[in-house]
PDB file of C-alpha atoms in Angstrom:
ATOM      1  CA  THR A  21       4.809 -25.438  -2.915  1.00  0.00           C
ATOM      2  CA  THR A  22       3.101 -24.539  -6.208  1.00  0.00           C
ATOM      3  CA  ALA A  23       1.867 -21.062  -7.059  1.00  0.00           C
ATOM      4  CA  HIS A  24      -1.693 -22.381  -7.058  1.00  0.00           C
ATOM      5  CA  SER A  25      -1.364 -23.846  -3.572  1.00  0.00           C
ATOM      6  CA  VAL A  26       0.045 -20.576  -2.240  1.00  0.00           C
ATOM      7  CA  LEU A  27      -2.785 -18.606  -3.824  1.00  0.00           C
ATOM      8  CA  THR A  28      -5.378 -21.044  -2.456  1.00  0.00           C
ATOM      9  CA  ALA A  29      -3.929 -20.790   1.045  1.00  0.00           C
ATOM     10  CA  VAL A  30      -3.981 -16.998   1.035  1.00  0.00           C
ATOM     11  CA  MET A  31      -7.471 -16.712  -0.444  1.00  0.00           C
ATOM     12  CA  SER A  32      -8.863 -19.192   2.071  1.00  0.00           C
ATOM     13  CA  ASN A  33      -7.678 -16.875   4.834  1.00  0.00           C
ATOM     14  CA  VAL A  34     -10.509 -14.397   4.176  1.00  0.00           C
ATOM     15  CA  GLY A  35     -12.396 -15.748   7.163  1.00  0.00           C
ATOM     16  CA  ALA A  36      -9.465 -15.086   9.488  1.00  0.00           C
ATOM     17  CA  ALA A  37     -10.201 -11.388   9.842  1.00  0.00           C
ATOM     18  CA  VAL A  38     -13.910 -12.045  10.333  1.00  0.00           C
ATOM     19  CA  SER A  39     -13.479 -14.757  12.933  1.00  0.00           C
ATOM     20  CA  ALA A  40     -10.614 -12.957  14.665  1.00  0.00           C
ATOM     21  CA  HIS A  41     -13.047 -11.587  17.247  1.00  0.00           C
ATOM     22  CA  GLU A  42     -13.026 -15.062  18.729  1.00  0.00           C
ATOM     23  CA  THR A  43      -9.241 -15.075  19.161  1.00  0.00           C
ATOM     24  CA  ALA A  44      -6.903 -13.253  21.505  1.00  0.00           C
ATOM     25  CA  ASP A  45      -6.515  -9.513  20.988  1.00  0.00           C
ATOM     26  CA  LEU A  46      -2.962  -9.809  19.698  1.00  0.00           C
ATOM     27  CA  GLU A  47      -3.982 -12.412  17.142  1.00  0.00           C
ATOM     28  CA  ARG A  48      -6.883 -10.237  16.056  1.00  0.00           C
ATOM     29  CA  GLU A  49      -4.590  -7.248  15.640  1.00  0.00           C
ATOM     30  CA  ALA A  50      -2.234  -9.305  13.489  1.00  0.00           C
ATOM     31  CA  ALA A  51      -4.988 -10.891  11.376  1.00  0.00           C
ATOM     32  CA  THR A  52      -6.847  -7.640  10.685  1.00  0.00           C
ATOM     33  CA  SER A  53      -3.920  -5.235  10.348  1.00  0.00           C
ATOM     34  CA  ILE A  54      -3.544  -3.301   7.125  1.00  0.00           C
ATOM     35  CA  LEU A  55       0.019  -4.600   6.961  1.00  0.00           C
ATOM     36  CA  ALA A  56      -1.235  -8.208   6.875  1.00  0.00           C
ATOM     37  CA  LEU A  57      -4.239  -7.588   4.626  1.00  0.00           C
ATOM     38  CA  ALA A  58      -2.157  -5.605   2.135  1.00  0.00           C
ATOM     39  CA  ALA A  59       0.328  -8.477   1.978  1.00  0.00           C
ATOM     40  CA  GLU A  60      -2.524 -10.891   1.244  1.00  0.00           C
ATOM     41  CA  TYR A  61      -3.847  -8.513  -1.429  1.00  0.00           C
ATOM     42  CA  GLU A  62      -0.427  -8.365  -3.076  1.00  0.00           C
ATOM     43  CA  THR A  63      -0.043 -12.157  -2.988  1.00  0.00           C
ATOM     44  CA  ILE A  64      -3.450 -12.772  -4.573  1.00  0.00           C
ATOM     45  CA  ALA A  65      -2.859 -10.067  -7.180  1.00  0.00           C
ATOM     46  CA  HIS A  66       0.572 -11.437  -8.048  1.00  0.00           C
ATOM     47  CA  HIS A  67      -0.589 -14.999  -8.667  1.00  0.00           C
ATOM     48  CA  ALA A  68      -3.745 -13.923 -10.508  1.00  0.00           C
ATOM     49  CA  GLN A  69      -1.851 -11.551 -12.799  1.00  0.00           C
ATOM     50  CA  THR A  70       1.207 -13.740 -13.453  1.00  0.00           C
ATOM     51  CA  PRO A  71      -0.088 -15.108 -16.810  1.00  0.00           C
ATOM     52  CA  ARG A  72      -0.736 -11.551 -17.973  1.00  0.00           C
ATOM     53  CA  TRP A  73       2.741 -10.322 -17.072  1.00  0.00           C
ATOM     54  CA  ILE A  74       4.356 -13.338 -18.731  1.00  0.00           C
ATOM     55  CA  ALA A  75       2.402 -12.663 -21.928  1.00  0.00           C
ATOM     56  CA  LEU A  76       3.314  -8.961 -21.758  1.00  0.00           C
ATOM     57  CA  LEU A  77       7.029  -9.688 -21.324  1.00  0.00           C
ATOM     58  CA  THR A  78       6.927 -12.182 -24.185  1.00  0.00           C
ATOM     59  CA  ARG A  79       5.320  -9.647 -26.529  1.00  0.00           C
ATOM     60  CA  ALA A  80       7.924  -7.094 -25.418  1.00  0.00           C
ATOM     61  CA  GLY A  81      10.702  -9.290 -26.761  1.00  0.00           C
ATOM     62  CA  LEU A  82      11.967 -11.628 -24.053  1.00  0.00           C
ATOM     63  CA  THR A  83      12.802 -15.162 -25.115  1.00  0.00           C
ATOM     64  CA  ALA A  84      11.043 -18.135 -23.551  1.00  0.00           C
ATOM     65  CA  SER A  85      14.160 -18.864 -21.504  1.00  0.00           C
ATOM     66  CA  GLN A  86      14.348 -15.284 -20.267  1.00  0.00           C
ATOM     67  CA  VAL A  87      10.673 -15.268 -19.342  1.00  0.00           C
ATOM     68  CA  ASN A  88      11.170 -18.464 -17.349  1.00  0.00           C
ATOM     69  CA  ASP A  89      14.108 -16.883 -15.517  1.00  0.00           C
ATOM     70  CA  VAL A  90      12.053 -13.779 -14.716  1.00  0.00           C
ATOM     71  CA  ALA A  91       9.096 -15.830 -13.455  1.00  0.00           C
ATOM     72  CA  ALA A  92      11.407 -17.875 -11.206  1.00  0.00           C
ATOM     73  CA  SER A  93      13.137 -14.817  -9.754  1.00  0.00           C
ATOM     74  CA  PRO A  94      12.391 -13.580  -6.206  1.00  0.00           C
ATOM     75  CA  ALA A  95      12.049 -10.122  -7.809  1.00  0.00           C
ATOM     76  CA  PHE A  96       9.140 -11.172 -10.055  1.00  0.00           C
ATOM     77  CA  GLY A  97       6.540 -10.185  -7.464  1.00  0.00           C
ATOM     78  CA  ALA A  98       8.031  -6.715  -7.148  1.00  0.00           C
ATOM     79  CA  LEU A  99       8.171  -6.426 -10.941  1.00  0.00           C
ATOM     80  CA  GLY A 100       4.480  -7.300 -11.202  1.00  0.00           C
ATOM     81  CA  THR A 101       3.605  -4.663  -8.606  1.00  0.00           C
ATOM     82  CA  ALA A 102       5.696  -2.110 -10.502  1.00  0.00           C
ATOM     83  CA  LEU A 103       3.907  -2.900 -13.779  1.00  0.00           C
ATOM     84  CA  ARG A 104       0.555  -2.634 -11.998  1.00  0.00           C
ATOM     85  CA  ARG A 105       1.552   0.727 -10.525  1.00  0.00           C
ATOM     86  CA  ALA A 106       2.570   2.045 -13.948  1.00  0.00           C
ATOM     87  CA  GLU A 107      -0.763   0.956 -15.422  1.00  0.00           C
ATOM     88  CA  ALA A 108      -2.661   2.553 -12.541  1.00  0.00           C
ATOM     89  CA  HIS A 109      -0.962   5.824 -13.430  1.00  0.00           C
ATOM     90  CA  GLY A 110      -2.271   5.464 -16.965  1.00  0.00           C
ATOM     91  CA  LEU A 111       1.173   4.973 -18.501  1.00  0.00           C
ATOM     92  CA  PRO A 112       1.584   3.150 -21.854  1.00  0.00           C
ATOM     93  CA  VAL A 113       3.276   0.091 -20.386  1.00  0.00           C
ATOM     94  CA  GLU A 114       3.025  -2.205 -23.396  1.00  0.00           C
ATOM     95  CA  ALA A 115       4.352   0.456 -25.768  1.00  0.00           C
ATOM     96  CA  VAL A 116       7.336   1.391 -23.577  1.00  0.00           C
ATOM     97  CA  LEU A 117       8.287  -2.000 -22.140  1.00  0.00           C
ATOM     98  CA  PRO A 118      10.327  -3.121 -25.217  1.00  0.00           C
ATOM     99  CA  ARG A 119      12.555  -0.066 -24.758  1.00  0.00           C
ATOM    100  CA  LEU A 120      12.941  -0.764 -21.045  1.00  0.00           C
ATOM    101  CA  LEU A 121      14.056  -4.307 -21.870  1.00  0.00           C
ATOM    102  CA  GLU A 122      16.875  -3.216 -24.200  1.00  0.00           C
ATOM    103  CA  ARG A 123      20.170  -4.744 -22.989  1.00  0.00           C
ATOM    104  CA  ALA A 124      18.546  -5.502 -19.649  1.00  0.00           C
ATOM    105  CA  ASP A 125      20.287  -8.869 -19.611  1.00  0.00           C
ATOM    106  CA  ALA A 126      23.769  -7.474 -20.284  1.00  0.00           C
ATOM    107  CA  GLY A 127      25.982  -8.845 -17.529  1.00  0.00           C
ATOM    108  CA  THR A 128      23.096  -9.215 -15.118  1.00  0.00           C
ATOM    109  CA  VAL A 129      22.485 -12.072 -12.718  1.00  0.00           C
ATOM    110  CA  ASP A 130      18.817 -11.292 -12.093  1.00  0.00           C
ATOM    111  CA  LEU A 131      16.945 -10.022 -15.150  1.00  0.00           C
ATOM    112  CA  ALA A 132      13.699  -9.531 -13.202  1.00  0.00           C
ATOM    113  CA  SER A 133      15.437  -7.256 -10.706  1.00  0.00           C
ATOM    114  CA  VAL A 134      16.915  -5.103 -13.469  1.00  0.00           C
ATOM    115  CA  VAL A 135      13.582  -4.765 -15.293  1.00  0.00           C
ATOM    116  CA  HIS A 136      11.825  -4.016 -11.996  1.00  0.00           C
ATOM    117  CA  GLN A 137      14.226  -1.158 -11.270  1.00  0.00           C
ATOM    118  CA  ARG A 138      13.827   0.225 -14.789  1.00  0.00           C
ATOM    119  CA  VAL A 139      10.021   0.141 -14.608  1.00  0.00           C
ATOM    120  CA  GLU A 140      10.082   1.880 -11.212  1.00  0.00           C
ATOM    121  CA  ARG A 141      12.436   4.625 -12.430  1.00  0.00           C
ATOM    122  CA  TRP A 142      10.352   5.177 -15.558  1.00  0.00           C
ATOM    123  CA  THR A 143       7.127   5.371 -13.565  1.00  0.00           C
ATOM    124  CA  ASP A 144       8.651   7.751 -11.011  1.00  0.00           C
ATOM    125  CA  SER A 145      10.011  10.065 -13.710  1.00  0.00           C
ATOM    126  CA  ALA A 146       6.738  10.006 -15.655  1.00  0.00           C
ATOM    127  CA  THR A 147       4.536  10.772 -12.656  1.00  0.00           C
ATOM    128  CA  THR A 148       6.467  13.436 -10.730  1.00  0.00           C
ATOM    129  CA  SER A 149       3.798  16.049 -11.459  1.00  0.00           C
ATOM    130  CA  THR A 150       0.851  13.750 -10.737  1.00  0.00           C
ATOM    131  CA  VAL A 151      -0.914  15.014  -7.626  1.00  0.00           C
ATOM    132  CA  HIS A 152      -4.177  13.139  -7.328  1.00  0.00           C
ATOM    133  CA  MET A 153      -3.212   9.594  -8.341  1.00  0.00           C
ATOM    134  CA  GLY A 154      -3.622   8.375  -4.774  1.00  0.00           C
ATOM    135  CA  GLU A 155      -7.371   8.716  -5.240  1.00  0.00           C
ATOM    136  CA  ARG A 156      -7.284   5.722  -7.604  1.00  0.00           C
ATOM    137  CA  PHE A 157      -5.203   3.558  -5.301  1.00  0.00           C
ATOM    138  CA  VAL A 158      -6.316   1.208  -2.546  1.00  0.00           C
ATOM    139  CA  LEU A 159      -6.642   3.408   0.555  1.00  0.00           C
ATOM    140  CA  GLY A 160      -4.735   5.940  -1.504  1.00  0.00           C
ATOM    141  CA  LEU A 161      -1.517   3.951  -1.105  1.00  0.00           C
ATOM    142  CA  PHE A 162      -0.997   1.079  -3.529  1.00  0.00           C
ATOM    143  CA  PRO A 163      -2.273   0.269  -7.023  1.00  0.00           C
ATOM    144  CA  PRO A 164      -5.417  -1.816  -7.473  1.00  0.00           C
ATOM    145  CA  ALA A 165      -5.266  -5.089  -9.377  1.00  0.00           C
ATOM    146  CA  THR A 166      -7.547  -5.914 -12.280  1.00  0.00           C
ATOM    147  CA  VAL A 167      -7.912  -9.676 -12.660  1.00  0.00           C
ATOM    148  CA  ILE A 168     -10.017 -11.955 -14.854  1.00  0.00           C
ATOM    149  CA  ASP A 169     -10.465 -14.849 -12.429  1.00  0.00           C
ATOM    150  CA  SER A 170     -13.733 -14.228 -10.569  1.00  0.00           C
ATOM    151  CA  GLU A 171     -12.616 -15.997  -7.391  1.00  0.00           C
ATOM    152  CA  ALA A 172      -9.453 -13.915  -7.181  1.00  0.00           C
ATOM    153  CA  ALA A 173     -11.411 -10.742  -7.973  1.00  0.00           C
ATOM    154  CA  THR A 174     -13.826 -11.470  -5.124  1.00  0.00           C
ATOM    155  CA  ALA A 175     -10.940 -12.138  -2.734  1.00  0.00           C
ATOM    156  CA  LEU A 176      -9.314  -8.823  -3.680  1.00  0.00           C
ATOM    157  CA  VAL A 177     -12.541  -6.886  -3.123  1.00  0.00           C
ATOM    158  CA  GLN A 178     -12.924  -8.556   0.266  1.00  0.00           C
ATOM    159  CA  ARG A 179      -9.421  -7.444   1.276  1.00  0.00           C
ATOM    160  CA  VAL A 180     -10.138  -3.882   0.220  1.00  0.00           C
ATOM    161  CA  HIS A 181     -13.313  -3.799   2.316  1.00  0.00           C
ATOM    162  CA  LEU A 182     -11.481  -5.264   5.313  1.00  0.00           C
ATOM    163  CA  MET A 183      -8.683  -2.706   4.964  1.00  0.00           C
ATOM    164  CA  GLU A 184     -11.196   0.141   4.783  1.00  0.00           C
ATOM    165  CA  GLN A 185     -12.948  -1.178   7.886  1.00  0.00           C
ATOM    166  CA  ARG A 186      -9.609  -1.464   9.665  1.00  0.00           C
ATOM    167  CA  ALA A 187      -8.662   2.104   8.721  1.00  0.00           C
ATOM    168  CA  ASP A 188     -11.993   3.370  10.072  1.00  0.00           C
ATOM    169  CA  GLU A 189     -11.440   1.376  13.265  1.00  0.00           C
ATOM    170  CA  LEU A 190      -7.943   2.807  13.747  1.00  0.00           C
ATOM    171  CA  LEU A 191      -9.172   6.338  13.056  1.00  0.00           C
ATOM    172  CA  ASP A 192     -12.030   6.021  15.534  1.00  0.00           C
ATOM    173  CA  ARG A 193      -9.693   4.485  18.082  1.00  0.00           C
ATOM    174  CA  ALA A 194      -7.264   7.399  17.712  1.00  0.00           C
ATOM    175  CA  ARG A 195     -10.084   9.928  18.045  1.00  0.00           C
ATOM    176  CA  THR A 196     -11.377   8.235  21.190  1.00  0.00           C
ATOM    177  CA  ALA A 197      -7.871   8.346  22.662  1.00  0.00           C
ATOM    178  CA  SER A 198      -7.367  11.989  21.515  1.00  0.00           C
ATOM    179  CA  ALA A 199      -4.097  11.028  19.837  1.00  0.00           C
ATOM    180  CA  PRO A 200      -1.901  14.142  19.510  1.00  0.00           C
ATOM    181  CA  TRP A 201      -1.152  13.521  15.811  1.00  0.00           C
ATOM    182  CA  LEU A 202      -4.856  13.952  14.997  1.00  0.00           C
ATOM    183  CA  THR A 203      -4.481  17.728  15.325  1.00  0.00           C
ATOM    184  CA  GLN A 204      -2.727  17.630  11.923  1.00  0.00           C
ATOM    185  CA  LEU A 205      -5.930  16.266  10.375  1.00  0.00           C
ATOM    186  CA  GLY A 206      -8.185  18.926  11.840  1.00  0.00           C
ATOM    187  CA  PRO A 207     -11.847  18.415  12.745  1.00  0.00           C
ATOM    188  CA  GLU A 208     -14.225  16.439  10.552  1.00  0.00           C
ATOM    189  CA  PRO A 209     -16.380  18.953   8.598  1.00  0.00           C
ATOM    190  CA  PRO A 210     -20.120  19.016   9.398  1.00  0.00           C
ATOM    191  CA  ASP A 211     -21.070  19.031   5.708  1.00  0.00           C
ATOM    192  CA  PRO A 212     -21.638  15.373   4.596  1.00  0.00           C
ATOM    193  CA  GLN A 213     -19.821  15.754   1.271  1.00  0.00           C
ATOM    194  CA  GLN A 214     -16.844  17.486   2.846  1.00  0.00           C
ATOM    195  CA  ALA A 215     -16.856  14.952   5.676  1.00  0.00           C
ATOM    196  CA  ALA A 216     -16.589  12.114   3.141  1.00  0.00           C
ATOM    197  CA  GLY A 217     -13.511  13.746   1.596  1.00  0.00           C
ATOM    198  CA  TRP A 218     -12.018  14.333   5.036  1.00  0.00           C
ATOM    199  CA  ARG A 219     -12.499  10.705   6.030  1.00  0.00           C
ATOM    200  CA  ALA A 220     -10.981   9.420   2.773  1.00  0.00           C
ATOM    201  CA  ARG A 221      -7.831  11.472   3.378  1.00  0.00           C
ATOM    202  CA  ALA A 222      -7.775  10.510   7.055  1.00  0.00           C
ATOM    203  CA  ARG A 223      -8.033   6.829   6.058  1.00  0.00           C
ATOM    204  CA  ASN A 224      -5.038   7.350   3.785  1.00  0.00           C
ATOM    205  CA  VAL A 225      -2.994   8.727   6.663  1.00  0.00           C
ATOM    206  CA  VAL A 226      -3.973   6.109   9.237  1.00  0.00           C
ATOM    207  CA  ALA A 227      -3.473   3.299   6.705  1.00  0.00           C
ATOM    208  CA  TYR A 228       0.015   4.610   5.970  1.00  0.00           C
ATOM    209  CA  ARG A 229       0.765   4.657   9.694  1.00  0.00           C
ATOM    210  CA  GLU A 230      -0.156   1.014  10.193  1.00  0.00           C
ATOM    211  CA  ARG A 231       1.220  -0.280   6.892  1.00  0.00           C
ATOM    212  CA  HIS A 232       4.625   1.193   7.714  1.00  0.00           C
ATOM    213  CA  GLN A 233       4.437   0.756  11.494  1.00  0.00           C
ATOM    214  CA  ILE A 234       4.539   4.468  12.329  1.00  0.00           C
ATOM    215  CA  THR A 235       4.224   4.775  16.097  1.00  0.00           C
ATOM    216  CA  ASP A 236       5.090   8.455  16.614  1.00  0.00           C
ATOM    217  CA  PRO A 237       2.157   9.812  18.675  1.00  0.00           C
ATOM    218  CA  TRP A 238       2.900  13.431  17.745  1.00  0.00           C
ATOM    219  CA  SER A 239       3.543  13.324  13.989  1.00  0.00           C
ATOM    220  CA  ALA A 240       0.887  11.898  11.675  1.00  0.00           C
ATOM    221  CA  LEU A 241       3.446  10.544   9.212  1.00  0.00           C
ATOM    222  CA  GLY A 242       6.396  10.021  11.531  1.00  0.00           C
ATOM    223  CA  THR A 243       9.860   9.669  10.020  1.00  0.00           C
ATOM    224  CA  ALA A 244      10.161   7.723   6.787  1.00  0.00           C
ATOM    225  CA  ASP A 245      12.801   5.074   6.215  1.00  0.00           C
ATOM    226  CA  GLY A 246      15.034   6.807   3.673  1.00  0.00           C
ATOM    227  CA  GLY A 247      16.160   3.506   2.186  1.00  0.00           C
ATOM    228  CA  ASN A 248      12.644   2.175   1.578  1.00  0.00           C
ATOM    229  CA  ALA A 249      11.500   3.317  -1.875  1.00  0.00           C
ATOM    230  CA  GLN A 250       7.969   1.987  -1.380  1.00  0.00           C
ATOM    231  CA  GLN A 251       7.584   3.889   1.892  1.00  0.00           C
ATOM    232  CA  ARG A 252       8.938   7.073   0.306  1.00  0.00           C
ATOM    233  CA  ARG A 253       6.359   6.881  -2.482  1.00  0.00           C
ATOM    234  CA  GLU A 254       3.466   6.032  -0.187  1.00  0.00           C
ATOM    235  CA  GLY A 255       4.631   8.638   2.307  1.00  0.00           C
ATOM    236  CA  ALA A 256       4.491  11.267  -0.433  1.00  0.00           C
ATOM    237  CA  ILE A 257       0.904  10.235  -1.231  1.00  0.00           C
ATOM    238  CA  ALA A 258      -0.049  10.358   2.455  1.00  0.00           C
ATOM    239  CA  ALA A 259       1.608  13.774   2.760  1.00  0.00           C
ATOM    240  CA  ARG A 260      -0.508  15.081  -0.123  1.00  0.00           C
ATOM    241  CA  ALA A 261      -3.605  13.692   1.592  1.00  0.00           C
ATOM    242  CA  LEU A 262      -2.524  15.409   4.801  1.00  0.00           C
ATOM    243  CA  SER A 263      -1.977  18.699   2.978  1.00  0.00           C
ATOM    244  CA  GLY A 264      -5.630  18.571   1.875  1.00  0.00           C
ATOM    245  CA  LEU A 265      -6.771  18.553   5.495  1.00  0.00           C
ATOM    246  CA  LYS A 266      -7.066  21.634   7.682  1.00  0.00           C
ATOM    247  CA  PRO A 267      -5.142  21.374  10.966  1.00  0.00           C
ATOM    248  CA  SER A 268      -7.080  22.035  14.117  1.00  0.00           C
ATOM    249  CA  PRO A 269      -7.155  25.765  14.929  1.00  0.00           C
ATOM    250  CA  ALA A 270      -6.494  24.901  18.530  1.00  0.00           C
ATOM    251  CA  ILE A 271      -2.930  24.987  19.762  1.00  0.00           C
ATOM    252  CA  ALA A 272      -1.305  21.680  18.856  1.00  0.00           C
ATOM    253  CA  PRO A 273      -0.002  19.567  21.727  1.00  0.00           C
ATOM    254  CA  THR A 274       3.681  20.077  22.437  1.00  0.00           C
ATOM    255  CA  ARG A 275       5.927  17.070  22.039  1.00  0.00           C
ATOM    256  CA  PRO A 276       7.255  16.291  25.515  1.00  0.00           C
ATOM    257  CA  ALA A 277      10.906  15.896  26.348  1.00  0.00           C
ATOM    258  CA  PRO A 278      12.149  12.309  25.941  1.00  0.00           C
ATOM    259  CA  ALA A 279      11.032  10.179  28.836  1.00  0.00           C
ATOM    260  CA  SER A 280      13.298   7.864  30.736  1.00  0.00           C
ATOM    261  CA  PRO A 281      13.145   4.193  29.688  1.00  0.00           C
ATOM    262  CA  ALA A 282      11.355   3.397  32.929  1.00  0.00           C
ATOM    263  CA  ASP A 283       8.575   5.923  32.303  1.00  0.00           C
ATOM    264  CA  PRO A 284       5.552   3.995  30.896  1.00  0.00           C
ATOM    265  CA  THR A 285       3.480   7.094  30.133  1.00  0.00           C
ATOM    266  CA  HIS A 286       4.889   7.666  26.667  1.00  0.00           C
ATOM    267  CA  ALA A 287       4.445   4.227  25.134  1.00  0.00           C
ATOM    268  CA  ASN A 288       3.734   4.534  21.396  1.00  0.00           C
ATOM    269  CA  THR A 289       0.949   2.750  19.566  1.00  0.00           C
ATOM    270  CA  ILE A 290      -0.031   2.955  15.926  1.00  0.00           C
ATOM    271  CA  GLY A 291      -3.723   3.493  16.489  1.00  0.00           C
ATOM    272  CA  ARG A 292      -3.333   6.169  19.133  1.00  0.00           C
TER     273      ARG A 292
END
């Protein structure tokens, strides 16, 4: 399967979320989930930005053979996302990348994996004091992609709109069900401008819940997977969004004692 055929297959799936109303509920949930749409976004972004990353790595000093090895590596997609994240933070990627590549191939089996880890560590260390970067990210969670190809750009915008619609749907669904974790978000302010800020932060939280399959009905952010670096970073962004919201002044619901496996009353769902 060529990169172009993969990209074409993913981009042609834009109608899946729209036509999902005609399918079974489970299929609709899968097709329109933020988890699925974010994966499509990442796939489109990766293939559309591959020529740019190859050119950047070449200018940074990699040989043609090394660039080919990086592009063929399973870690190349993660490396591209890491470079995109660094750029979204406003970091001087092109100026610093040659230094990050120094001796990166010394005794390594996967050059792309080593460079990916170095870019991530550099970005993390350079952005520890950055508080509001989530505002520039898609749903506050992951870095946006800037691409030249108009078809790919349109497909990316479509995914963003679908993810925003999905986040609104999940938020409204949780409010209708009076989900206990909503008390951590507090009430939506009556002032239109403040309400817009509240909803943006609430979208961030609900998108994080679905993207990382958080099902805890009592905690908005649940318990993060300590070994998942991506979830730790996005969880920190969601936590900052949550800290900007005022919890409901009413007494928060008390988490019940663990139910027996046969008790169906405490089933967990992401949207509730």
